[in-house]
XYZ file of N, CA, C and O in Angstrom:
488
model
N 0.833 -1.186 0.000
C 0.000 0.000 0.000
C 0.876 1.248 0.000
O 1.859 1.323 0.706
N 0.524 2.211 -0.822
C 1.224 3.483 -0.761
C 0.248 4.541 -0.273
O -0.962 4.392 -0.379
N 0.798 5.595 0.296
C -0.036 6.660 0.844
C 0.659 7.989 0.621
O 1.882 8.069 0.609
N -0.150 9.014 0.448
C 0.372 10.371 0.332
C -0.640 11.303 0.983
O -1.840 11.043 0.947
N -0.136 12.367 1.590
C -1.019 13.309 2.255
C -0.370 14.688 2.245
O 0.855 14.795 2.310
N -1.190 15.714 2.143
C -0.677 17.082 2.215
C -0.857 17.616 3.633
O -1.617 17.059 4.431
N -0.184 18.709 3.918
C -0.315 19.363 5.215
C -1.782 19.711 5.479
O -2.301 19.481 6.575
N -2.445 20.261 4.481
C -3.831 20.698 4.650
C -4.784 19.532 4.931
O -5.803 19.709 5.581
N -4.459 18.341 4.435
C -5.302 17.155 4.654
C -5.046 16.495 6.012
O -5.803 15.635 6.429
N -3.970 16.895 6.674
C -3.552 16.246 7.910
C -4.248 16.892 9.107
O -4.188 18.118 9.263
N -4.903 16.091 9.958
C -5.634 16.658 11.092
C -4.716 17.344 12.110
O -3.600 16.884 12.371
N -5.219 18.428 12.692
C -4.496 19.135 13.752
C -4.578 18.302 15.029
O -5.665 17.922 15.467
N -3.419 18.003 15.621
C -3.355 17.217 16.850
C -3.112 18.117 18.058
O -3.550 17.814 19.161
N -2.371 19.211 17.851
C -2.040 20.149 18.929
C -2.003 21.543 18.352
O -1.429 21.754 17.282
N -2.579 22.499 19.078
C -2.381 23.886 18.694
C -2.595 24.771 19.903
O -3.317 24.427 20.836
N -1.905 25.905 19.870
C -2.003 26.872 20.943
C -0.751 27.706 20.998
O 0.340 27.206 20.743
N -0.902 28.990 21.278
C 0.257 29.872 21.369
C 1.028 29.983 20.072
O 2.226 30.236 20.086
N 0.339 29.763 18.944
C 1.009 29.831 17.650
C 1.579 28.504 17.192
O 1.940 28.338 16.038
N 1.683 27.539 18.100
C 2.180 26.200 17.761
C 1.076 25.448 17.025
O -0.085 25.512 17.412
N 1.460 24.763 15.954
C 0.522 23.880 15.275
C 1.238 22.589 14.913
O 2.309 22.616 14.325
N 0.646 21.476 15.335
C 1.175 20.165 14.992
C 0.046 19.374 14.360
O -1.000 19.174 14.975
N 0.249 18.988 13.110
C -0.699 18.139 12.386
C -0.047 16.776 12.244
O 1.128 16.699 11.901
N -0.802 15.720 12.514
C -0.203 14.389 12.426
C -1.214 13.362 11.949
O -2.410 13.487 12.190
N -0.675 12.351 11.231
C -1.512 11.251 10.750
C -0.625 10.044 10.489
O 0.469 10.175 9.933
N -1.110 8.884 10.900
C -0.387 7.653 10.586
C -0.430 7.469 9.081
O -1.482 7.592 8.449
N 0.741 7.213 8.485
C 0.839 7.179 7.032
C 1.129 5.776 6.504
O 1.069 5.521 5.319
N 1.443 4.836 7.392
C 1.743 3.465 6.984
C 3.102 3.035 7.500
O 3.922 3.862 7.882
N 3.305 1.736 7.542
C 4.586 1.214 8.001
C 4.860 1.538 9.455
O 6.019 1.681 9.860
N 3.796 1.687 10.251
C 3.918 2.067 11.662
C 4.611 3.414 11.839
O 5.258 3.661 12.854
N 4.491 4.282 10.818
C 5.060 5.626 10.896
C 3.952 6.663 10.841
O 2.951 6.494 10.147
N 4.170 7.755 11.577
C 3.273 8.897 11.561
C 4.014 10.076 10.968
O 5.174 10.326 11.318
N 3.348 10.792 10.060
C 3.920 12.019 9.514
C 3.373 13.175 10.338
O 2.215 13.159 10.758
N 4.236 14.152 10.601
C 3.814 15.358 11.313
C 4.284 16.580 10.544
O 5.419 16.619 10.056
N 3.388 17.556 10.439
C 3.706 18.869 9.888
C 3.669 19.812 11.081
O 2.638 19.921 11.755
N 4.796 20.461 11.366
C 4.930 21.222 12.606
C 5.289 22.672 12.311
O 6.175 22.948 11.494
N 4.600 23.589 13.003
C 4.966 25.012 13.002
C 5.209 25.431 14.448
O 4.353 25.202 15.308
N 6.387 26.004 14.689
C 6.727 26.554 16.002
C 7.100 28.018 15.814
O 8.019 28.324 15.054
N 6.416 28.943 16.499
C 6.820 30.343 16.404
C 8.142 30.579 17.128
O 8.494 29.824 18.046
N 8.852 31.605 16.709
C 10.109 31.982 17.350
C 9.931 32.042 18.858
O 8.945 32.584 19.360
N 10.892 31.446 19.573
C 10.868 31.465 21.030
C 10.165 30.277 21.660
O 10.229 30.103 22.877
N 9.498 29.443 20.854
C 8.819 28.272 21.419
C 9.848 27.351 22.057
O 10.805 26.924 21.421
N 9.636 27.057 23.338
C 10.517 26.189 24.121
C 9.643 25.061 24.665
O 8.715 25.318 25.429
N 9.906 23.840 24.269
C 9.046 22.718 24.650
C 9.493 22.024 25.941
O 9.045 20.922 26.241
N 10.340 22.690 26.738
C 10.819 22.113 27.999
C 9.662 21.691 28.900
O 9.624 20.561 29.395
N 8.719 22.595 29.135
C 7.593 22.298 30.025
C 6.679 21.233 29.432
O 6.109 20.425 30.162
N 6.531 21.234 28.115
C 5.626 20.286 27.458
C 6.083 18.843 27.643
O 5.250 17.936 27.760
N 7.396 18.599 27.668
C 7.899 17.223 27.784
C 8.326 16.864 29.206
O 8.743 15.735 29.450
N 8.209 17.822 30.134
C 8.553 17.536 31.525
C 7.707 16.363 32.009
O 6.506 16.296 31.737
N 8.360 15.422 32.689
C 7.659 14.224 33.153
C 7.953 13.009 32.291
O 7.727 11.875 32.711
N 8.468 13.231 31.081
C 8.961 12.127 30.264
C 10.310 11.702 30.858
O 10.922 12.458 31.612
N 10.817 10.513 30.538
C 12.143 10.137 31.047
C 13.176 11.219 30.730
O 13.212 11.742 29.616
N 13.958 11.599 31.739
C 14.973 12.663 31.625
C 14.360 14.004 31.225
O 15.080 14.898 30.780
N 13.029 14.148 31.352
C 12.337 15.388 30.972
C 12.643 15.784 29.529
O 12.772 16.967 29.201
N 12.739 14.764 28.655
C 13.010 14.990 27.228
C 12.093 14.098 26.396
O 11.665 13.049 26.843
N 11.847 14.519 25.166
C 11.081 13.696 24.233
C 11.855 12.410 23.969
O 13.040 12.457 23.631
N 11.169 11.281 24.098
C 11.834 9.983 23.934
C 11.476 9.292 22.621
O 11.772 8.120 22.426
N 10.866 10.033 21.706
C 10.505 9.471 20.397
C 11.531 9.909 19.357
O 11.864 11.093 19.278
N 12.052 8.986 18.549
C 12.952 9.393 17.462
C 12.164 10.020 16.318
O 11.003 9.662 16.088
N 12.782 10.975 15.629
C 12.148 11.650 14.494
C 13.141 11.766 13.344
O 14.301 12.099 13.566
N 12.662 11.535 12.131
C 13.420 11.742 10.906
C 12.651 12.771 10.098
O 11.427 12.646 9.957
N 13.323 13.778 9.553
C 12.546 14.771 8.820
C 13.380 15.770 8.063
O 14.573 15.563 7.807
N 12.708 16.888 7.741
C 13.301 17.935 6.911
C 12.804 19.282 7.416
O 11.591 19.491 7.567
N 13.740 20.182 7.679
C 13.419 21.532 8.142
C 13.154 22.412 6.930
O 14.042 22.654 6.110
N 11.905 22.836 6.803
C 11.483 23.636 5.651
C 11.839 25.103 5.811
O 12.164 25.780 4.838
N 11.749 25.604 7.047
C 11.920 27.036 7.300
C 12.469 27.234 8.704
O 12.059 26.537 9.639
N 13.381 28.200 8.855
C 13.798 28.640 10.178
C 15.040 27.966 10.738
O 15.753 27.250 10.043
N 15.257 28.234 12.039
C 16.391 27.670 12.792
C 15.857 27.140 14.113
O 15.077 27.802 14.782
N 16.317 25.953 14.467
C 15.845 25.280 15.661
C 17.033 24.735 16.436
O 17.933 24.139 15.844
N 17.038 24.964 17.740
C 18.074 24.387 18.600
C 17.494 23.144 19.255
O 16.406 23.190 19.832
N 18.213 22.024 19.134
C 17.798 20.792 19.788
C 18.736 20.561 20.963
O 19.945 20.446 20.782
N 18.154 20.533 22.155
C 18.945 20.329 23.368
C 18.891 18.857 23.766
O 17.803 18.278 23.831
N 20.064 18.280 23.985
C 20.170 16.868 24.377
C 21.139 16.767 25.551
O 21.851 17.729 25.872
N 21.196 15.601 26.168
C 22.115 15.376 27.289
C 23.568 15.547 26.849
O 24.421 15.939 27.641
N 23.848 15.291 25.568
C 25.229 15.388 25.096
C 25.553 16.753 24.488
O 26.636 16.943 23.948
N 24.619 17.703 24.567
C 24.882 19.051 24.062
C 23.803 19.521 23.101
O 22.887 18.773 22.756
N 23.935 20.778 22.697
C 22.955 21.399 21.797
C 23.438 21.334 20.351
O 24.633 21.378 20.099
N 22.481 21.236 19.449
C 22.796 21.292 18.026
C 21.759 22.185 17.355
O 20.577 22.132 17.693
N 22.207 23.023 16.406
C 21.302 23.916 15.697
C 21.045 23.356 14.303
O 21.974 22.946 13.603
N 19.759 23.344 13.927
C 19.328 22.864 12.613
C 18.751 24.047 11.856
O 18.109 24.915 12.447
N 18.978 24.076 10.531
C 18.541 25.198 9.710
C 17.746 24.708 8.517
O 17.883 23.562 8.089
N 16.921 25.618 7.979
C 16.119 25.311 6.799
C 16.989 24.667 5.726
O 18.128 25.083 5.507
N 16.445 23.648 5.088
C 17.160 22.950 4.025
C 17.873 21.699 4.493
O 18.404 20.956 3.672
N 17.880 21.456 5.807
C 18.573 20.278 6.329
C 17.596 19.137 6.612
O 16.521 19.364 7.180
N 17.984 17.941 6.227
C 17.309 16.734 6.685
C 17.896 16.412 8.061
O 19.056 16.741 8.335
N 17.095 15.783 8.925
C 17.582 15.536 10.277
C 17.135 14.180 10.807
O 16.177 13.582 10.329
N 17.869 13.733 11.826
C 17.461 12.635 12.696
C 17.641 13.135 14.116
O 18.723 13.593 14.480
N 16.561 13.098 14.900
C 16.622 13.453 16.316
C 16.409 12.180 17.113
O 15.328 11.595 17.110
N 17.451 11.731 17.797
C 17.371 10.519 18.616
C 16.517 10.791 19.854
O 16.311 11.948 20.242
N 16.022 9.743 20.496
C 15.304 9.938 21.750
C 16.167 10.727 22.740
O 17.390 10.555 22.777
N 15.502 11.605 23.505
C 16.214 12.389 24.514
C 16.507 13.804 24.056
O 17.630 14.278 24.183
N 15.518 14.517 23.538
C 15.734 15.865 23.007
C 14.614 16.813 23.434
O 13.518 16.373 23.777
N 14.936 18.110 23.424
C 13.957 19.168 23.696
C 14.217 20.296 22.702
O 15.299 20.880 22.691
N 13.216 20.637 21.859
C 13.418 21.688 20.862
C 13.164 23.098 21.397
O 12.317 23.304 22.266
N 13.902 24.049 20.820
C 13.730 25.480 21.065
C 13.796 26.168 19.709
O 14.800 26.056 18.991
N 12.717 26.872 19.335
C 12.661 27.557 18.036
C 13.416 28.883 18.130
O 13.017 29.785 18.859
N 14.510 29.000 17.382
C 15.308 30.233 17.364
C 14.676 31.286 16.463
O 14.922 32.479 16.626
N 13.896 30.839 15.486
C 13.111 31.697 14.594
C 11.792 30.953 14.379
O 11.623 29.847 14.893
N 10.880 31.524 13.601
C 9.699 30.749 13.204
C 10.197 29.522 12.444
O 11.076 29.647 11.581
N 9.648 28.369 12.771
C 10.131 27.093 12.224
C 8.963 26.306 11.627
O 7.883 26.239 12.222
N 9.215 25.708 10.474
C 8.303 24.735 9.880
C 9.127 23.514 9.495
O 10.185 23.656 8.875
N 8.638 22.334 9.885
C 9.315 21.103 9.476
C 8.307 19.984 9.320
O 7.177 20.068 9.789
N 8.732 18.963 8.632
C 7.950 17.740 8.496
C 8.812 16.611 9.038
O 10.029 16.586 8.822
N 8.192 15.727 9.834
C 8.965 14.590 10.324
C 8.155 13.311 10.289
O 6.936 13.328 10.138
N 8.883 12.210 10.375
C 8.306 10.869 10.372
C 8.799 10.178 11.636
O 9.992 10.203 11.933
N 7.857 9.593 12.369
C 8.174 9.031 13.677
C 7.419 7.721 13.861
O 6.333 7.543 13.305
N 7.963 6.812 14.698
C 7.223 5.589 15.019
C 5.891 5.967 15.679
O 5.870 6.750 16.635
N 4.801 5.453 15.152
C 3.463 5.891 15.565
C 3.201 5.747 17.059
O 2.719 6.674 17.709
N 3.489 4.594 17.637
C 3.170 4.367 19.050
C 3.936 5.331 19.948
O 3.355 5.983 20.810
N 5.241 5.446 19.729
C 6.064 6.325 20.566
C 5.645 7.788 20.415
O 5.585 8.522 21.400
N 5.324 8.191 19.194
C 4.936 9.579 18.956
C 3.600 9.880 19.638
O 3.425 10.911 20.284
N 2.654 8.940 19.518
C 1.347 9.120 20.165
C 1.504 9.270 21.678
O 0.846 10.103 22.303
N 2.392 8.473 22.278
C 2.620 8.559 23.731
C 3.123 9.951 24.115
O 2.669 10.535 25.100
N 4.059 10.493 23.348
C 4.587 11.830 23.640
C 3.500 12.887 23.465
O 3.324 13.761 24.325
N 2.755 12.817 22.378
C 1.714 13.821 22.118
C 0.624 13.739 23.182
O 0.141 14.771 23.667
N 0.237 12.547 23.607
C -0.753 12.405 24.682
C -0.233 13.048 25.971
O -0.978 13.712 26.690
N 1.051 12.860 26.261
C 1.668 13.469 27.443
C 1.620 14.998 27.346
O 1.239 15.676 28.301
N 2.001 15.538 26.183
C 2.007 16.980 25.980
C 0.589 17.543 26.119
O 0.379 18.565 26.784
N -0.393 16.875 25.522
C -1.790 17.334 25.619
C -2.235 17.370 27.086
O -2.892 18.309 27.513
N -1.883 16.345 27.855
C -2.260 16.299 29.271
C -1.614 17.458 30.038
O -2.235 18.055 30.907
N -0.374 17.782 29.692
C 0.327 18.889 30.380
C -0.275 20.243 30.001
O -0.255 21.170 30.793
N -0.793 20.349 28.775
C -1.384 21.589 28.329
C -2.767 21.812 28.967
O -3.283 22.915 28.962
N -3.354 20.717 29.497
C -4.654 20.810 30.157
C -5.744 20.927 29.160
O -6.707 21.564 29.221
């Protein structure tokens, strides 16, 4: 089976404060996410309570727009528009500018993180 989906066709899973995360399982136990983070968005509080207070889901994707700092136990790394990326489990993003990216993540692990974030947002 093959599947394709656009950002506009993808349901909104999280939004607030300018943040928008659209996600849908696309096949192969992977979920695609289209993410917008406004400049200054810091997801530290959103992932607090996860192991090591960091997102534990791996993500593979492409940064469409902006600059993003990924904080990990082994140090920070900055990602810029035009870069493909892999974020291993154990990260917390900080948007240095307005950011748009698309990523692919294992569905179960991603759902667990998003459910946690939704619960923290109340």
